[in-house]
Coordinates of C-alpha atoms in Angstrom, one line a residue:
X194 CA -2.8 4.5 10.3
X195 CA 0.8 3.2 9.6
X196 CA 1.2 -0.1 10.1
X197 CA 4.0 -0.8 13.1
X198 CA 6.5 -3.0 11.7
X199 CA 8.1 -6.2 13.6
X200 CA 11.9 -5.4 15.2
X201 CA 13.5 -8.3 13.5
X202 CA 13.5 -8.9 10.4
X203 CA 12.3 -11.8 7.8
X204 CA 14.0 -12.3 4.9
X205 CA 11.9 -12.9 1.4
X206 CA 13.4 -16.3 1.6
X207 CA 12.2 -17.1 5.1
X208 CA 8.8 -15.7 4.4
X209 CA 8.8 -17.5 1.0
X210 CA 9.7 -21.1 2.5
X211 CA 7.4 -20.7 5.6
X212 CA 4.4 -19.6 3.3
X213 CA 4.9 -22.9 1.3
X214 CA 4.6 -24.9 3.9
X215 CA 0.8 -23.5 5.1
X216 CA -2.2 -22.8 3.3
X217 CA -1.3 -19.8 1.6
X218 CA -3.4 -17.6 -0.9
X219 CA -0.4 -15.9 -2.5
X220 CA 1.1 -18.9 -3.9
X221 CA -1.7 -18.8 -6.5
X222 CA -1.1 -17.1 -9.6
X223 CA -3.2 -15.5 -12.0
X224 CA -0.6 -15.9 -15.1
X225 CA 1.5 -18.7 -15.8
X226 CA 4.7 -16.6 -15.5
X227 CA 3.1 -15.4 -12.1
X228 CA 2.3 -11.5 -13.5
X229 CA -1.2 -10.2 -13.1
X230 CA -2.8 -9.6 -16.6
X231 CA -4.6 -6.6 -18.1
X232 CA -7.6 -8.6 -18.4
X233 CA -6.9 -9.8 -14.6
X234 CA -7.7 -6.1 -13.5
X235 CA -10.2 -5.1 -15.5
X236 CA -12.1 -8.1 -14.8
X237 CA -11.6 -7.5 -10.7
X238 CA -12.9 -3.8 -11.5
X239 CA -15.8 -4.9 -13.7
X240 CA -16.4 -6.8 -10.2
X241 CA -15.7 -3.6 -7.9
X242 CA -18.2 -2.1 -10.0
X243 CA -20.7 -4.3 -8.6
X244 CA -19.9 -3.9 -4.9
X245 CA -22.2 -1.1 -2.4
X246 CA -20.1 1.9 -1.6
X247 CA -19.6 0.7 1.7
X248 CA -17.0 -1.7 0.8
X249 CA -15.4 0.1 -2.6
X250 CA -15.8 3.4 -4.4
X251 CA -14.4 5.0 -7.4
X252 CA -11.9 7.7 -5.8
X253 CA -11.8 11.6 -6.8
X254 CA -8.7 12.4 -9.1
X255 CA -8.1 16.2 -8.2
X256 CA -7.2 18.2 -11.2
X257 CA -5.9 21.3 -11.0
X258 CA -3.7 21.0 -7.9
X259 CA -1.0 23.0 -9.2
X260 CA -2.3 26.0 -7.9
X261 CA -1.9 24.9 -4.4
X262 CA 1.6 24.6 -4.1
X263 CA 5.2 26.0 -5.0
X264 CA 5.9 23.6 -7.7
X265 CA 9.0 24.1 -10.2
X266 CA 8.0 24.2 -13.9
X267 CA 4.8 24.4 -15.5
X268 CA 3.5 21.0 -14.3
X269 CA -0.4 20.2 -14.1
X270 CA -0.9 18.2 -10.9
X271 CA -3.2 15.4 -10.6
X272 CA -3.9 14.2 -7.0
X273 CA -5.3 10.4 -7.0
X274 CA -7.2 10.8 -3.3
X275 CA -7.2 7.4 -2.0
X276 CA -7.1 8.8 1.5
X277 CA -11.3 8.8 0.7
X278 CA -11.6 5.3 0.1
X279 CA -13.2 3.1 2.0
X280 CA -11.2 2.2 5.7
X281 CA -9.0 5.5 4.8
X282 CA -6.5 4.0 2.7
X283 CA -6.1 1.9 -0.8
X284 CA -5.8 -0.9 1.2
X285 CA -9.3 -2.2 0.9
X286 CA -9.2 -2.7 -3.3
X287 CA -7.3 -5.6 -2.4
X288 CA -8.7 -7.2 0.7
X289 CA -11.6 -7.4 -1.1
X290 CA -10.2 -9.2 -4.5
X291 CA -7.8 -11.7 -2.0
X292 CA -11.5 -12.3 0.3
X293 CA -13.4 -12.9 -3.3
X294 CA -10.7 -15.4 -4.2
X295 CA -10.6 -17.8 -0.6
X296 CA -11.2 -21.3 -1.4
X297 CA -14.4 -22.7 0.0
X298 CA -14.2 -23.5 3.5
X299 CA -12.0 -20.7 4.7
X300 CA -13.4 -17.7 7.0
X301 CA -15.2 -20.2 9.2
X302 CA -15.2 -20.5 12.9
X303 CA -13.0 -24.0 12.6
X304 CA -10.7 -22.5 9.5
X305 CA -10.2 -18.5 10.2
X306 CA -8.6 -16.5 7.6
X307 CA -4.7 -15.1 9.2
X308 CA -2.8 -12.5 8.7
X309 CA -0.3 -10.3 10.4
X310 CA -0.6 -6.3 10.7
X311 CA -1.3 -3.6 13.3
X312 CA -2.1 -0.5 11.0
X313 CA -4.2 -0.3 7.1
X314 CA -4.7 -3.4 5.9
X315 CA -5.3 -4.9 9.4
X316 CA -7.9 -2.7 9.4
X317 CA -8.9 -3.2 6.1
X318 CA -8.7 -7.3 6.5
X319 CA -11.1 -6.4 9.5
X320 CA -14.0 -4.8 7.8
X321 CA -14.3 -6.4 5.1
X322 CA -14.1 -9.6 7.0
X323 CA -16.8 -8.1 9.2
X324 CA -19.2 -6.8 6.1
X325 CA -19.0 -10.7 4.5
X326 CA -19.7 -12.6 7.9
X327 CA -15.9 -13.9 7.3
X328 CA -13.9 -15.3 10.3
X329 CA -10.2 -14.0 10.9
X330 CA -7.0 -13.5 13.2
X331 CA -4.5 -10.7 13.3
X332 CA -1.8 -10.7 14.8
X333 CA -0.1 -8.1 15.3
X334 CA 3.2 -7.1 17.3
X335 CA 3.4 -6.5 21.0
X336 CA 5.3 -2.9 20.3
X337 CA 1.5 -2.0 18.3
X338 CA -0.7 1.0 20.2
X339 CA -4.0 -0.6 22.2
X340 CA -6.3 1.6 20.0
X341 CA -5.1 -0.1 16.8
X342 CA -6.1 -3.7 18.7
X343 CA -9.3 -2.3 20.1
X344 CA -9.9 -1.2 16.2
X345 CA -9.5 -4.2 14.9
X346 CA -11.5 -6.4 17.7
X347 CA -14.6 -4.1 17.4
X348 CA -15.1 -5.7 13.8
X349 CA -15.1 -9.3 15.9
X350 CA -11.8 -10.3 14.5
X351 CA -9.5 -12.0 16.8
X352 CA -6.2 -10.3 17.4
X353 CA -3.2 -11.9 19.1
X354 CA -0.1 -10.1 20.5
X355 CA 3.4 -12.0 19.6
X356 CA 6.7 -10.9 20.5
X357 CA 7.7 -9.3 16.7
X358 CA 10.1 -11.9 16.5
X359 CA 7.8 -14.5 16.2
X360 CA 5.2 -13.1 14.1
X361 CA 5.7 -15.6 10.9
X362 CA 5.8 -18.2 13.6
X363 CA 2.7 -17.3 14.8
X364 CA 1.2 -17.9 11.2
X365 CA 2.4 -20.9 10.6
X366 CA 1.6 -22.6 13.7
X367 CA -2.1 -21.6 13.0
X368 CA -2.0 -22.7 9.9
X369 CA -0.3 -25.9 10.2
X370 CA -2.2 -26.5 13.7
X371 CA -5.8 -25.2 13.1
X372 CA -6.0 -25.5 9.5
X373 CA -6.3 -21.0 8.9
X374 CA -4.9 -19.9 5.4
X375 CA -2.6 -16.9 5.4
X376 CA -3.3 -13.8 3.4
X377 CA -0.3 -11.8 3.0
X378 CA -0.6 -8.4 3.8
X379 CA 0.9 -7.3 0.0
X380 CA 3.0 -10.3 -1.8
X381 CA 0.0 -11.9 -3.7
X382 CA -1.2 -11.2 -6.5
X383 CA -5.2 -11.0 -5.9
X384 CA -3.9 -7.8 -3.8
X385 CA -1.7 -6.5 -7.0
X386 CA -4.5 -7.0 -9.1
X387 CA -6.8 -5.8 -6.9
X388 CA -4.9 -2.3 -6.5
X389 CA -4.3 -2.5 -10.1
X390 CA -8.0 -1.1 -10.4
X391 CA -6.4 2.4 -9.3
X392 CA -4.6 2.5 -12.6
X393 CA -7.6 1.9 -14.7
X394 CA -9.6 4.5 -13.1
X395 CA -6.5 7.1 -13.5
X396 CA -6.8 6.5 -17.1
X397 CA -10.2 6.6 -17.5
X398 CA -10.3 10.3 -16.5
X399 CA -6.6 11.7 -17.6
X400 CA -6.1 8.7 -20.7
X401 CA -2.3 10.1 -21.4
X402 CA -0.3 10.7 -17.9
X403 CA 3.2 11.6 -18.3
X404 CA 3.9 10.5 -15.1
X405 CA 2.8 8.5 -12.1
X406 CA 4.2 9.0 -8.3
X407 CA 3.2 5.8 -6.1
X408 CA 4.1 5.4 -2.4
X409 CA 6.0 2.3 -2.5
X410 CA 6.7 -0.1 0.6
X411 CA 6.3 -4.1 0.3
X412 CA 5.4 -3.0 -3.4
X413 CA 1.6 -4.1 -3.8
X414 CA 0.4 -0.8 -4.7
X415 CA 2.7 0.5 -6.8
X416 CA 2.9 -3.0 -8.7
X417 CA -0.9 -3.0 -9.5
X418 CA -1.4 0.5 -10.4
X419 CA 2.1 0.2 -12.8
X420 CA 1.1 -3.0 -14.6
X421 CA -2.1 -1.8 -15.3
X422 CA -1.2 1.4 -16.9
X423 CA 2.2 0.0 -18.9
X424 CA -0.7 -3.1 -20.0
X425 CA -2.8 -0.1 -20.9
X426 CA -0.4 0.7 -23.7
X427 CA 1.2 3.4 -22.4
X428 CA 4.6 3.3 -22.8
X429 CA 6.0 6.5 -22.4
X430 CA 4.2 7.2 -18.8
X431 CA 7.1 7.0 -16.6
X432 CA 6.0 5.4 -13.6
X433 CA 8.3 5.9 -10.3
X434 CA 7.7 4.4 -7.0
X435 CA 8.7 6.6 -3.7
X436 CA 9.8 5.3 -0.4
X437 CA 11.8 6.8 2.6
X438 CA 15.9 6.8 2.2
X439 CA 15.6 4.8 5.8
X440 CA 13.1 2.2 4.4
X441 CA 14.2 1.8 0.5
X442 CA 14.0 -2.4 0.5
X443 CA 12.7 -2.1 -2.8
X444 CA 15.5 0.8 -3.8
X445 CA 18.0 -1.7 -2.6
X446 CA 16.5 -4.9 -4.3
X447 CA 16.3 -2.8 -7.7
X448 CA 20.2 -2.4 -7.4
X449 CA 21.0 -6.3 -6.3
X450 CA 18.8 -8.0 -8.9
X451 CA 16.6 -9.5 -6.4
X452 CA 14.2 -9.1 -3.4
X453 CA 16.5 -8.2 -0.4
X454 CA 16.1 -7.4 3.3
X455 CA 17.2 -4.8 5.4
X456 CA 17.3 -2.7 8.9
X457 CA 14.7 -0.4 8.2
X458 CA 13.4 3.2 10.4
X459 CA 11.0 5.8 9.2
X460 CA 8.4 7.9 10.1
X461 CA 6.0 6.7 7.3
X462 CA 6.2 2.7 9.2
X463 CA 3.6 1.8 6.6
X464 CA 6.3 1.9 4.2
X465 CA 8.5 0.1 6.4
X466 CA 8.1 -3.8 5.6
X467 CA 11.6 -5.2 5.8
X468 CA 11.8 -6.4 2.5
X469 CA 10.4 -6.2 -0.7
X470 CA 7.6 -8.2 -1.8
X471 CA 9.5 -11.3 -4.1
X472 CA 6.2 -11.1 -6.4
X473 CA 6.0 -7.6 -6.2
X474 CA 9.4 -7.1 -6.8
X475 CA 9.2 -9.1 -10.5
X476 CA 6.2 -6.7 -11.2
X477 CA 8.0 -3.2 -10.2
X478 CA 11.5 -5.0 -12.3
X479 CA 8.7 -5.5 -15.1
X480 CA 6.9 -2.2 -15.1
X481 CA 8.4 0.4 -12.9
X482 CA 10.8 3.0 -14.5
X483 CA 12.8 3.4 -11.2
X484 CA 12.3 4.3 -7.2
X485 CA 12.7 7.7 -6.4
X486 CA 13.5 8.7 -2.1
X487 CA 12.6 11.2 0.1
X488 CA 13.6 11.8 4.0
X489 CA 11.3 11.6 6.8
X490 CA 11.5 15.6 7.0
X491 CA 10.6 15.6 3.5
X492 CA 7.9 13.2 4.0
X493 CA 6.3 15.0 7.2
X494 CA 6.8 18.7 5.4
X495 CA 4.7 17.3 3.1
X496 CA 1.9 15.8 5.0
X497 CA 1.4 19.5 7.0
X498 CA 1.6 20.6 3.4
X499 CA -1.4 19.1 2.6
X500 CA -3.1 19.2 5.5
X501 CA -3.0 23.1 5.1
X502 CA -5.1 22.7 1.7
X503 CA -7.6 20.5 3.8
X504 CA -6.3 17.0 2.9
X505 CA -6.0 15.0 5.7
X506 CA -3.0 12.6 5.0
X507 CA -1.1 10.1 6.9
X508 CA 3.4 10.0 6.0
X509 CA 3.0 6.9 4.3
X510 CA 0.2 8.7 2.2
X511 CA 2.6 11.7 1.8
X512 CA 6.0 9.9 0.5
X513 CA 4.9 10.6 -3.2
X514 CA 3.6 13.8 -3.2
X515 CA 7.2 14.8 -1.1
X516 CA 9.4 13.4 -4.1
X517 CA 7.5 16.1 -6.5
X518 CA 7.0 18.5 -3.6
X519 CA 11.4 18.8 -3.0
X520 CA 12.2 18.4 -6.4
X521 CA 13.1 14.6 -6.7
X522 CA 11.4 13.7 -9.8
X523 CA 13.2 14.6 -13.4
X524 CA 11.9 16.4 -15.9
X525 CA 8.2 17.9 -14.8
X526 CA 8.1 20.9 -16.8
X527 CA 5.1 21.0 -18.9
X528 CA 3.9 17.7 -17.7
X529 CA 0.8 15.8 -16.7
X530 CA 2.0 14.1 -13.3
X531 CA -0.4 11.9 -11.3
X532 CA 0.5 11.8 -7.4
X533 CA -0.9 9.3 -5.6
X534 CA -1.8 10.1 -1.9
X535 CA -2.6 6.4 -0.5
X536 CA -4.3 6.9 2.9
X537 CA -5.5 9.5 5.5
X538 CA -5.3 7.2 8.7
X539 CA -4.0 9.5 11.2
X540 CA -5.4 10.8 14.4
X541 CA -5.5 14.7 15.9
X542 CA -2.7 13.7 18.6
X543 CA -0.6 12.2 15.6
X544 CA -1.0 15.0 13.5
X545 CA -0.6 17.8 16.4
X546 CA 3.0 15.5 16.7
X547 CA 3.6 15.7 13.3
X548 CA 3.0 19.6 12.9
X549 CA 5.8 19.7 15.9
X550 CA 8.3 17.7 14.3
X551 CA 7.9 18.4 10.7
X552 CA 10.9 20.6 8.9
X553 CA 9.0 23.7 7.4
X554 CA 10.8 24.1 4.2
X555 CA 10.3 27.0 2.2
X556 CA 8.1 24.9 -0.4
X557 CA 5.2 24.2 1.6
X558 CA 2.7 26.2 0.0
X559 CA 2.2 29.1 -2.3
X560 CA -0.7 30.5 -0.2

């Protein structure tokens, strides 16, 4: 379920004065220099550990997957399979760690929890919100599908349709005016740290990756799962985040210096966010060896791709895998690479569209 991203566009900047101004859970740190720590992930997965599986499990790492697909070099595949997780995507590590962190007093009728999606972590914010007896309002552009709203309602959180232009207005004037607190949907670090957790179990069943593939779109993902495996000691992993040459915010930032916006368009919308996470951009400057892109054919090649070995995948889920898949990422041979595949949210009609518009390049399979 990609999320469906607003028409115009906030700058970090706006988003970054606006959030100041209301009740905000991301302005919190966990460091003083505003990085999440080592011991700031293990000690939200010690945590995880305790949780049912019906709000967080310990994902399969798929060894092995070599032999599936046409893959240059002698590379032994690793596929991380967060598509299984709880809610379909990754999404949920780090709902949970921001809902464990909430002051007291937040996620009541007078003082709902806010945020603003129409696709994974929506759905994600939803659930969990729904398992802990939490109170909560999305809201989510007017251009998002009925389904996705229905979703999200049928876990008793209130959803409100705003023109896209006036989403961040939306937040603040709940926040300002009935006292919510805003959970970003990825620029905080209680979601870093809480994705950070996928690192952690990477390493504890393949201890010396050469190299890790993560999704990348506001960042939050591939900023956990990279500053838990460079804290881990090991250095000479190269860790590369992937997103779609029509989406590449945090490309783009990597080359300015800083956190940038701009006009984005792809088929993976999940990895779509019109800018780069500011926090998660000082994490990916700090830990990430550089972003690697892929086109939407790429990307949707890839998803069939995987769907023909029986892994149901959404694009955004896909983006990685496609940068190994078309030959994007340097040096493989004889290497232990780690893909990540970050959620399965897609329906049969979406995937019957998919399989229509996808290239079918000769590297889909070797079967």
């Amino acid at each position: 379920m990609d999320e469906v991203m607003p028409e115009r566009r906030f700058s970090p900047r706006e988003v970054t004065a606006s959030a100041q101004n209301v009740p905000n859970l991301s302005n919190t740190t966990m460091s003083g220099d505003g990085l999440v720590t080592l011991s700031d992930i293990h000690s939200t997965y010690d945590i995880f550990k305790t949780y049912p599986s019906d709000y967080y499990h310990k994902t399969p790492l798929l060894s092995g997957a070599e032999c599936l697909f046409k893959i240059k070099g002698n590379t032994r595949l690793y596929l991380k399979l967060e598509n299984t997780q709880v809610t379909g995507s990754f999404k949920v590590r780090g709902v949970i760690n921001q809902f464990r962190n909430i002051p007291s007093g937040y996620g009541t009728n007078e003082h709902h929890l806010v945020s603003m999606s129409a696709g994974n972590y929506g759905k994600a914010f939803a659930y969990i919100a729904s398992k802990l007896g939490l109170k909560g309002t999305i809201i989510m552009p007017d251009t998002a599908p009925d389904n996705r709203e229905i979703l999200i309602k049928s876990y008793g959180i209130v959803v409100e349709r705003l023109p896209t232009a006036q989403l961040m207005t939306g937040i603040n004037r709940h926040c300002t005016e009935d006292g919510m607190l805003f959970l970003h949907p990825y620029d905080d670090v209680n979601i870093i740290a809480g994705h950070g957790t996928i690192g952690l179990e990477i390493l504890e069943e393949l201890p010396e990756p050469d190299i890790v593939l993560v999704s990348c779109g506001g960042g939050g993902v591939l900023s956990g799962i990279a500053a838990a495996i460079r804290l881990s000691g090991r250095e000479k992993c190269r860790i590369y985040g992937v997103e779609p040459e029509g989406s590449c915010t945090m490309y783009e930032s990597f080359k300015a210096g800083h956190p940038i916006e701009r006009p984005v368009k792809s088929v993976a919308a999940g990895l779509s966010p019109p800018f780069a996470g500011a926090i998660c951009y000082n994490h990916c400057k700090m830990y990430v060896d550089d972003i690697l892109l892929v086109t939407d054919p790429e990307i949707l090649s890839s998803m069939m791709c995987l769907y023909h070995t029986g892994l149901v995948v959404e694009p955004s889920g896909a983006a990685a895998f496609a940068a190994l898949l078309f030959g994007k990422v340097p040096n493989v041979d004889d290497k232990k690479v780690v893909v990540v595949i970050t959620g399965g949210n897609v329906s049969p009609d979406e995937l019957l569209h998919y399989s229509k518009s996808a290239a079918h390049l000769d590297v889909q399979t070797g079967r």
